[in-house]
Tab-separated table of C-alpha atoms and ligand atoms in Angstrom:
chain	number	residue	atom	x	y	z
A	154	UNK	CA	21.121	-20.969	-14.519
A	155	UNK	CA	17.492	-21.083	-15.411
A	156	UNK	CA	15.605	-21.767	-18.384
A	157	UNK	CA	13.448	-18.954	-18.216
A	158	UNK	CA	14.874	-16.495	-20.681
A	159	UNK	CA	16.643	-13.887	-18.476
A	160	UNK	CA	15.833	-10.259	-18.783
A	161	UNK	CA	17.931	-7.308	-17.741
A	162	UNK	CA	15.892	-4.613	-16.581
A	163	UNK	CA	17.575	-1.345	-15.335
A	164	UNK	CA	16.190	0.562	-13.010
A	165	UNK	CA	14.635	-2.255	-11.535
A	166	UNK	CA	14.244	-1.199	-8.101
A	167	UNK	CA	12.121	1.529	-9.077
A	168	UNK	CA	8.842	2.037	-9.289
A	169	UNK	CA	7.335	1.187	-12.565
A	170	UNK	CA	10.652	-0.943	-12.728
A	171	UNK	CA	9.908	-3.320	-10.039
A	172	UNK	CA	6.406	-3.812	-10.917
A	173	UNK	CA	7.409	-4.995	-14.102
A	174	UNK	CA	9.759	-7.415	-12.845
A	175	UNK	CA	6.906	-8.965	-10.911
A	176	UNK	CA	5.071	-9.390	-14.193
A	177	UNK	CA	7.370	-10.216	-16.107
A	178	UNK	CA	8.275	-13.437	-13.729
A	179	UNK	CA	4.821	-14.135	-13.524
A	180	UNK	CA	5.046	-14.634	-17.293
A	181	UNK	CA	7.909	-16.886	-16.921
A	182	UNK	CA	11.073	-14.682	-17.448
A	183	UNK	CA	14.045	-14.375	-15.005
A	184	UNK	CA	14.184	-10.561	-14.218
A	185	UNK	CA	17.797	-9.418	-13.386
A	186	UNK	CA	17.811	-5.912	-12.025
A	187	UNK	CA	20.751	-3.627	-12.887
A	188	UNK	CA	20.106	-0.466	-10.298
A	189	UNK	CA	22.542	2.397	-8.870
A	190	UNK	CA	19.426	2.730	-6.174
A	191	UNK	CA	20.138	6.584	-6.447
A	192	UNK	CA	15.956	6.997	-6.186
A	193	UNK	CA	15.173	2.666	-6.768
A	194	UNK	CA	15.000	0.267	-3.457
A	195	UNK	CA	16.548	-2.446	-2.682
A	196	UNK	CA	13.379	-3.686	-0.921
A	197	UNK	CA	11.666	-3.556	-4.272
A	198	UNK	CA	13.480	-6.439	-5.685
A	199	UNK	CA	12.268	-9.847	-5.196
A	200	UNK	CA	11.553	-11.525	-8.701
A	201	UNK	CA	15.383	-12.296	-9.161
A	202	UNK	CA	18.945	-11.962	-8.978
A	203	UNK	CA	20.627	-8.033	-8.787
A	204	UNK	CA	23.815	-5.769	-9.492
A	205	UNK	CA	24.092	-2.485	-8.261
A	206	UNK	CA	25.802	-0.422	-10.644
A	207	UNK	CA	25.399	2.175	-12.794
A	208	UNK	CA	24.123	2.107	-16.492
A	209	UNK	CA	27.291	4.652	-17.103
A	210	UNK	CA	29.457	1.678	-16.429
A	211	UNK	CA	30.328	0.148	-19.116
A	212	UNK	CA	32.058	-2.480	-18.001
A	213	UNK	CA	30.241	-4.187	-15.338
A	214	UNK	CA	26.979	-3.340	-17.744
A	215	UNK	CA	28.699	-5.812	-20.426
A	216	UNK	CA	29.596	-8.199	-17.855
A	217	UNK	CA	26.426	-8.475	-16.713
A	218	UNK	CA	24.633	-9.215	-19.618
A	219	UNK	CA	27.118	-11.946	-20.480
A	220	UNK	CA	27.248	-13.310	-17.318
A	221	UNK	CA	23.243	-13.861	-16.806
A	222	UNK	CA	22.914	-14.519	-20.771
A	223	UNK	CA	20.656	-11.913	-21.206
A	224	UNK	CA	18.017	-12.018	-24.165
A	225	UNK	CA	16.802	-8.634	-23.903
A	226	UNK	CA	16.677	-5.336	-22.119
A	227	UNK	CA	13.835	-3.151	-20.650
A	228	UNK	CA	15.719	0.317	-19.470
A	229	UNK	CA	14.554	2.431	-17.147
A	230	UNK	CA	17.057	3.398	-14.968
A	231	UNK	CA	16.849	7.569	-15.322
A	232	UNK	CA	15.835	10.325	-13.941
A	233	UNK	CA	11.983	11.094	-14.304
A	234	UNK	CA	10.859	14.542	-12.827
A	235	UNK	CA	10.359	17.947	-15.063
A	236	UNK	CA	10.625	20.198	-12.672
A	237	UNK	CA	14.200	19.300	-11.143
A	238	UNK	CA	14.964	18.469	-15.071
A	239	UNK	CA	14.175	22.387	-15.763
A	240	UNK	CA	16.194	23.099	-12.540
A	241	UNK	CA	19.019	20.736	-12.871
A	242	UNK	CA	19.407	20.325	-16.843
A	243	UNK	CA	22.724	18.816	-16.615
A	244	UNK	CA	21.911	15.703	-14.318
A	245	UNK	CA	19.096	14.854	-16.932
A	246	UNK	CA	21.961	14.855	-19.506
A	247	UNK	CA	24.737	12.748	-17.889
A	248	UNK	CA	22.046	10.706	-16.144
A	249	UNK	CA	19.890	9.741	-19.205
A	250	UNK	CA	21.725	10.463	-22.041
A	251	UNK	CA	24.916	9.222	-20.397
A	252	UNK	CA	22.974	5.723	-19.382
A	253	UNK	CA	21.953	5.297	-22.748
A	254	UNK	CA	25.300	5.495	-24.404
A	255	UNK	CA	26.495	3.427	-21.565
A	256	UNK	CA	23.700	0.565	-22.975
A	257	UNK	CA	23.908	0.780	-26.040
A	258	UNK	CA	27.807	0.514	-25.879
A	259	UNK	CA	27.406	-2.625	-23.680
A	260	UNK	CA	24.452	-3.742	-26.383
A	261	UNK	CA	26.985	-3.536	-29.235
A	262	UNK	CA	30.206	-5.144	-27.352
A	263	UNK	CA	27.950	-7.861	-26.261
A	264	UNK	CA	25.516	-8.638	-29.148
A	265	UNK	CA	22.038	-7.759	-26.842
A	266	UNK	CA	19.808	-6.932	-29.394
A	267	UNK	CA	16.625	-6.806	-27.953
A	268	UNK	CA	15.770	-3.400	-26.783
A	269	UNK	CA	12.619	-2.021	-24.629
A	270	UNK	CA	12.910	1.598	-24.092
A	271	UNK	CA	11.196	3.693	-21.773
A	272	UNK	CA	9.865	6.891	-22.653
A	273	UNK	CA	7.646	9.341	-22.566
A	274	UNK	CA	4.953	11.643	-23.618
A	275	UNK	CA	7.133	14.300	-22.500
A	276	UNK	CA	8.815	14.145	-25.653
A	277	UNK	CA	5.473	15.671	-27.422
A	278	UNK	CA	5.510	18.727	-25.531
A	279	UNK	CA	2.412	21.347	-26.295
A	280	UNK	CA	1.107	18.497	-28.257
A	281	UNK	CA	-2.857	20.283	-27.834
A	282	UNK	CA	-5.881	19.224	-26.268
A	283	UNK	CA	-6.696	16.501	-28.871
A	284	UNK	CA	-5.395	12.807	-28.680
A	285	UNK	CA	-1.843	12.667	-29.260
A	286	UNK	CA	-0.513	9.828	-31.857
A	287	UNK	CA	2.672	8.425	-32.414
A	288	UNK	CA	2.992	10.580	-35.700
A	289	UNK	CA	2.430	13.876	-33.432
A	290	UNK	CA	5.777	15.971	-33.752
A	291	UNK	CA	7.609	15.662	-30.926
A	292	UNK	CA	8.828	19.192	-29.305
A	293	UNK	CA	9.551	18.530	-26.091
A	294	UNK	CA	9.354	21.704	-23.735
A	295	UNK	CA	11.819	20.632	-20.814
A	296	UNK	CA	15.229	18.903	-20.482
A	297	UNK	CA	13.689	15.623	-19.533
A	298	UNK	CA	11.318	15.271	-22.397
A	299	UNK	CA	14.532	16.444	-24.702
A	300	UNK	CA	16.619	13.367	-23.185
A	301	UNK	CA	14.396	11.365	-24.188
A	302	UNK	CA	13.749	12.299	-27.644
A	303	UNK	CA	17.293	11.824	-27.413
A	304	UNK	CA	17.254	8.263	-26.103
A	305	UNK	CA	14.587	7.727	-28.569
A	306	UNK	CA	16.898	8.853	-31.458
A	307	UNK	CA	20.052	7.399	-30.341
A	308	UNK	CA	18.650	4.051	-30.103
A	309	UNK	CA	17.066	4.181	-33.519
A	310	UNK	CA	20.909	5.052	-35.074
A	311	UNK	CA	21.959	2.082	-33.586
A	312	UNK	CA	18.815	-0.082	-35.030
A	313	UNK	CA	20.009	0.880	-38.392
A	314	UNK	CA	23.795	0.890	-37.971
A	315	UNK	CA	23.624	-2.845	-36.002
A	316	UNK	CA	20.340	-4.344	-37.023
A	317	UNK	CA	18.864	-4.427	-33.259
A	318	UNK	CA	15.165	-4.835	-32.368
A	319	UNK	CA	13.660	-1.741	-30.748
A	320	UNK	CA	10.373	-1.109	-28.881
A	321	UNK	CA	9.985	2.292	-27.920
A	322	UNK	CA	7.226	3.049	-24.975
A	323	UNK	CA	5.953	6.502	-24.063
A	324	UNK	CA	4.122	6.129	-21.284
A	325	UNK	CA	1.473	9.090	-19.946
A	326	UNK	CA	1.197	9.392	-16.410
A	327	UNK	CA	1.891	6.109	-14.656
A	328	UNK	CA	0.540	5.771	-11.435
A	329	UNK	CA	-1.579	3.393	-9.166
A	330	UNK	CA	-0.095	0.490	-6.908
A	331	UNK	CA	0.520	-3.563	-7.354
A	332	UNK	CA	-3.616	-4.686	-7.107
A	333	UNK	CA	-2.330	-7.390	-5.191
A	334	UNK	CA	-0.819	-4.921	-2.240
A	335	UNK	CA	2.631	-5.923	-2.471
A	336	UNK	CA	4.353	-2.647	-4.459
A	337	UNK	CA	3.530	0.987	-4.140
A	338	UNK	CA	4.468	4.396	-5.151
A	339	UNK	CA	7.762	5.857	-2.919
A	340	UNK	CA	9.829	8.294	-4.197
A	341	UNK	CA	12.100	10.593	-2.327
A	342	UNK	CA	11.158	13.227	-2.484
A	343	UNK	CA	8.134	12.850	-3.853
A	344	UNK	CA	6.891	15.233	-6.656
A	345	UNK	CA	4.015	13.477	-8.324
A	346	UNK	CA	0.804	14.838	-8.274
A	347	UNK	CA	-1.316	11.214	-7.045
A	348	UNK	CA	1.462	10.453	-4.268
A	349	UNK	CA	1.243	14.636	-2.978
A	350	UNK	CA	-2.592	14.484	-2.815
A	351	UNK	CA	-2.857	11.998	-1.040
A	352	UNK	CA	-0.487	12.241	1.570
A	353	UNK	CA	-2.272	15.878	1.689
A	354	UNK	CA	-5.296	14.098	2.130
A	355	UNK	CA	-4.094	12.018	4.899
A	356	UNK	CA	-2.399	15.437	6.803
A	357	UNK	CA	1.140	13.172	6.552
A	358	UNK	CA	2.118	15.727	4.115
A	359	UNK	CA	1.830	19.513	3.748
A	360	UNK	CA	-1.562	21.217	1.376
A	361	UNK	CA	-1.189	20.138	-2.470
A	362	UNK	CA	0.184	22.891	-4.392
A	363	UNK	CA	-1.662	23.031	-7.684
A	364	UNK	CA	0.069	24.260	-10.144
A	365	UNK	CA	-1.421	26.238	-11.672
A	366	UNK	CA	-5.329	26.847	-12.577
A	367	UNK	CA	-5.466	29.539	-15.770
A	368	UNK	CA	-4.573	27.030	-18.405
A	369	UNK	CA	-6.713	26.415	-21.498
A	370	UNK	CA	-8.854	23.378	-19.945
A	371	UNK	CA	-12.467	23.481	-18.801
A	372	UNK	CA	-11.516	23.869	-15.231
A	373	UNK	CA	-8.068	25.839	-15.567
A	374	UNK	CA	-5.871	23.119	-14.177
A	375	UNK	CA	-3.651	20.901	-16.081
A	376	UNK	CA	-5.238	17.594	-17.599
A	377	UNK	CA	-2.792	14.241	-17.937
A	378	UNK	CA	-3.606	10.851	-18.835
A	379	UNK	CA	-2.972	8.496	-15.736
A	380	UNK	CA	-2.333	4.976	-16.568
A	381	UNK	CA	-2.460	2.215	-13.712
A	382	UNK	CA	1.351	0.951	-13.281
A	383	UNK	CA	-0.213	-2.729	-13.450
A	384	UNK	CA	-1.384	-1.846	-17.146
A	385	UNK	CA	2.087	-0.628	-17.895
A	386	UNK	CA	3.606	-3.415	-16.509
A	387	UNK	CA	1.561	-5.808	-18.421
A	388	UNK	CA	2.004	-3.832	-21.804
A	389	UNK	CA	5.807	-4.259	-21.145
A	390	UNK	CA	5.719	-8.290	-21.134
A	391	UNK	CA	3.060	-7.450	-24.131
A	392	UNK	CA	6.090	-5.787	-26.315
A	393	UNK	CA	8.722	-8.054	-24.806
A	394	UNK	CA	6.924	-11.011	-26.210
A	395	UNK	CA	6.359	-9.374	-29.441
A	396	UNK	CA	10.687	-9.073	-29.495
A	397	UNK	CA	11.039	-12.575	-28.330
A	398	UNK	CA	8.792	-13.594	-31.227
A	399	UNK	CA	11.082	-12.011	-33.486
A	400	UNK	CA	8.498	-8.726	-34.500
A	401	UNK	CA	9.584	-5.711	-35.966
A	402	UNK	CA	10.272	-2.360	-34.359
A	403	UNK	CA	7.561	-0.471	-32.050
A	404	UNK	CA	7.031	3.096	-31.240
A	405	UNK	CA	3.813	2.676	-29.145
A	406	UNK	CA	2.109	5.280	-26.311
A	407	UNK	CA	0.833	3.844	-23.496
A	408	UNK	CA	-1.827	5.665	-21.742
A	409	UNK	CA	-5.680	5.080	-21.219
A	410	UNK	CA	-6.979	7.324	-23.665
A	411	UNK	CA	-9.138	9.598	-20.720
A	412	UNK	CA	-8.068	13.138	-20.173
A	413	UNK	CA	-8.142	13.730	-16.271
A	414	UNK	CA	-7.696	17.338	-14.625
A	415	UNK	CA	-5.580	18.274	-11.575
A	416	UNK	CA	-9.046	19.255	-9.904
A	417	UNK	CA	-10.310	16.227	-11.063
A	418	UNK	CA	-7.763	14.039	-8.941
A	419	UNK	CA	-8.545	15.816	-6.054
A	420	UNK	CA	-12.626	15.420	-6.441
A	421	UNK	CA	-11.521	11.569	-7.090
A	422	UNK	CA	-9.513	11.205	-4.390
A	423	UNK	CA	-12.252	13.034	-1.928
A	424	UNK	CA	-14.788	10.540	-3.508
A	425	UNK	CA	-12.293	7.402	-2.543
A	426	UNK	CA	-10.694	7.904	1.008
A	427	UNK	CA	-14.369	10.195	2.040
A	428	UNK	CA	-11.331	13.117	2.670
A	429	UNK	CA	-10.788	16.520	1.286
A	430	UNK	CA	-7.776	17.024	0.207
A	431	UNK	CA	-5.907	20.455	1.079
A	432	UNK	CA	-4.820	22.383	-1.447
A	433	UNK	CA	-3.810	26.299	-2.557
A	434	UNK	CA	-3.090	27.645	-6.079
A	435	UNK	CA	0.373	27.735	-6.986
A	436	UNK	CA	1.528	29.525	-10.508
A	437	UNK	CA	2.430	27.191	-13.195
A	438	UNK	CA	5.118	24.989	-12.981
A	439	UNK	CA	7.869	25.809	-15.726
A	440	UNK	CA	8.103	23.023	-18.106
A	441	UNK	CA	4.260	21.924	-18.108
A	442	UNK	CA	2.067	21.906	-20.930
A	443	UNK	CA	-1.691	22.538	-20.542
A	444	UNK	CA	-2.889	18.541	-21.961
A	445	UNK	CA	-1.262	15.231	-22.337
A	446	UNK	CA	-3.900	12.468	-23.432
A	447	UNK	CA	-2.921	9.215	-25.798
A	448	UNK	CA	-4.423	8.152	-28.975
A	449	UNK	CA	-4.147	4.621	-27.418
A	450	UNK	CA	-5.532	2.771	-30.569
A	451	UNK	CA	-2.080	1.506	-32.124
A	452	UNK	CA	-0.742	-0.129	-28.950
A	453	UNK	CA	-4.192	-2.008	-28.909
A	454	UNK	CA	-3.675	-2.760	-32.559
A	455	UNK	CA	0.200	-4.132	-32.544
A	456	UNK	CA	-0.117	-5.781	-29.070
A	457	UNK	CA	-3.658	-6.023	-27.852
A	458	UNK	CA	-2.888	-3.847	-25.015
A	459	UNK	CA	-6.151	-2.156	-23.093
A	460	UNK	CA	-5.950	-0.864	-19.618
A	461	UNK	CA	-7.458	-3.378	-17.411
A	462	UNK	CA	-7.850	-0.600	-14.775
A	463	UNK	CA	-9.801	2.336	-17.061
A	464	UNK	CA	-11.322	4.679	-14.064
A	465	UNK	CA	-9.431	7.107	-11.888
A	466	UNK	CA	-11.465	6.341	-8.938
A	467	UNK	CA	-10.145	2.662	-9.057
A	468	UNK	CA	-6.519	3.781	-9.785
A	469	UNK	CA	-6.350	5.809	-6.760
A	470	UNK	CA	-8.400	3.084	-4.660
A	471	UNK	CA	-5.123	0.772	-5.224
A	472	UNK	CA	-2.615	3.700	-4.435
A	473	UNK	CA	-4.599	5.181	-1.550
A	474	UNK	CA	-3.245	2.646	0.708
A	475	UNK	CA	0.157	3.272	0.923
A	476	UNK	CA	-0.241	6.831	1.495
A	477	UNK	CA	-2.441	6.224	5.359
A	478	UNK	CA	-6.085	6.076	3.452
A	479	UNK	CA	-8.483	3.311	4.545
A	480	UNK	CA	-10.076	2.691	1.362
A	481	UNK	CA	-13.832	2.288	1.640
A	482	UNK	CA	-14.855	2.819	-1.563
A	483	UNK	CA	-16.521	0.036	-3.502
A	484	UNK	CA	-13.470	0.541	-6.320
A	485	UNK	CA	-11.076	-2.082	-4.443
A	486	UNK	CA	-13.840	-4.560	-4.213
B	505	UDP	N1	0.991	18.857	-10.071
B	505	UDP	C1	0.462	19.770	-9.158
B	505	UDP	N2	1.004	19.779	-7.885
B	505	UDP	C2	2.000	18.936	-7.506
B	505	UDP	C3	2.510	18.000	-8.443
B	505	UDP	C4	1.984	17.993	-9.723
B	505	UDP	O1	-0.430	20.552	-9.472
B	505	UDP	O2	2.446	19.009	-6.346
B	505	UDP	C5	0.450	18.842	-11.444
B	505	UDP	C6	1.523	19.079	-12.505
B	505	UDP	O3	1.638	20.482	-12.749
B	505	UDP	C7	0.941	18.310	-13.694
B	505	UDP	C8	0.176	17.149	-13.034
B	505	UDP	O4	-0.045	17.543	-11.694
B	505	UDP	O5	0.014	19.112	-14.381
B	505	UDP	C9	0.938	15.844	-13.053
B	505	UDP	O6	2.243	16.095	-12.555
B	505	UDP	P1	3.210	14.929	-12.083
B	505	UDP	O7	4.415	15.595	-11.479
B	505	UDP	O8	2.471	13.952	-11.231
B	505	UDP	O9	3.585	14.165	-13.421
B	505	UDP	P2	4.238	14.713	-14.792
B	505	UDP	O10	3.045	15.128	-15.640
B	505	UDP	O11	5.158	15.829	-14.459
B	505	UDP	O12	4.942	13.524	-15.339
């Protein structure tokens, strides 16, 4: 066993998961991945030991925390996608709602105190065009922003009933690719907007759909705030550390700040691989709200956390890659 304080981290093999197990052993923790691989990979893990199980087992949960003498917990193992959560409500409940009472059970029989949750801005809902804060009221308008409100809530009850030490993240729209070229974006199937466009772009996939183009923004399309996964990763060790240190709770959003439209993405995208991408007008997809943009300014306060990687041009210019693009544009320099 190591001396590098260990670190379970569920959902590991996923995307934003396995990106922050790369940072977090490049700040000298032992990442232990705890994966069903339903949608992670087991190619994705390569910054430490693994158990593939479910978060809904109890059992080999608890064992697995005592057996790696785990200090803390970053959990992301759930399912992530509005539009099958509006479809398929009930997988969204056993799947998130069931993994967290599966954790926090395993937290309580085993004394793990140290909680990082991941969440989202999905728990807002029609939050309005303005900045959201961590104050705004969260309605959430689908079944995946309500499980995690729910996740949210659940693991405050336990704070107070069993004194644990929570960090609660909502990211915005996390996106982008490893700088360094050795983790991308794959989901199967893919449904996020970056991903779509540019496999669009790169005729390996079909014309975007774009969902939608009559909402209540300048250009009628949808705006989100796209944060590079390497700045989420980084603002994970960030609230870790601030745990380890003994800090109090957090309830932080992570997101740049900058309010980008679905058009927008596309004219970016055009801009960085020199191709157009595709696309017709679909209507609206059911669960979407016109704009999601953080009010960064607390996480900057609490942890010091700014996005290294601010511009959507250079965000794409690091994701382009694994999608066929040649990337020519001066952004990956
Ligand atoms: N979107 C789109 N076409 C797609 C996928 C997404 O127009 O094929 C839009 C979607 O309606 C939303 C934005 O792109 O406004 C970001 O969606 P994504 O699924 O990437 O992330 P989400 O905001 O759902 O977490």
């Amino acid at each position: 066993m190591s001396d590098r304080p260990a670190i379970l981290v569920t959902g590991g093999a996923g995307f934003i998961g396995a990106h922050v197990c790369k940072a977090l052993a490049a700040a000298g923790y032992r990442p232990v991945v705890y994966d069903n691989l339903s949608t992670g990979h087991a190619a994705n893990v390569r910054w430490g030991p693994s158990v593939f199980a479910d978060v809904r087992d109890r059992a080999t949960l608890s064992d697995t925390i005592l057996r790696h003498d785990i200090a803390a917990v970053l959990h992301f193992a759930a399912s992530a996608y509005v539009g099958e959560s509006v479809k398929d409500p009930l997988k969204y409940h056993d799947n998130n709602i069931g993994g967290m009472i599966g954790l926090l059970d395993a937290c309580r029989q085993t004394g793990l105190r140290r909680v990082v949750l991941s969440s989202s801005c999905a728990t807002y809902g029609h939050a309005g065009p303005g900045p959201i804060v961590e104050s705004t009221p969260q309605v959430p308008i689908n079944p995946y922003g309500f499980t995690k409100l729910a996740c949210e809530r659940m693991l405050l009850d336990h704070v107070a009933a069993h004194g644990m030490q929570p960090a609660i993240l909502r990211y915005f729209n996390a996106t982008g690719a490893d700088p360094a070229g050795e983790l991308g974006e794959a989901h199967s199937p893919e449904t996020h907007l970056i991903p779509l466009a540019l496999l669009a772009a790169s005729r390996r996939g079909p014309p975007l759909a774009v969902f939608g183009t009559d909402y209540d923004t300048p250009d009628g399309s949808c705006i989100r705030d796209y944060i590079h996964v390497d700045d989420l990763a980084r603002a994970h060790v960030l609230a870790l550390g601030h745990l380890m240190q003994g800090g109090g709770p957090l309830t932080l959003n992570l997101g740049s700040g900058r309010g980008v439209s679905v058009l927008q993405v596309l004219d970016a995208i055009a801009r960085v691989t020199r191709r157009v991408v595709p696309f017709r007008t679909q209507p609206r997809r059911a669960g979407d709200p016109a704009t999601l943009v953080a009010d960064p300014r607390l996480a900057a306060a609490r942890l010091g956390f700014v996005p290294r990687f601010q511009d959507i041009d250079t965000i794409i210019a690091h994701a382009a890659p694994w999608f066929g693009h040649e990337v020519r544009h001066a952004a990956t320099a």
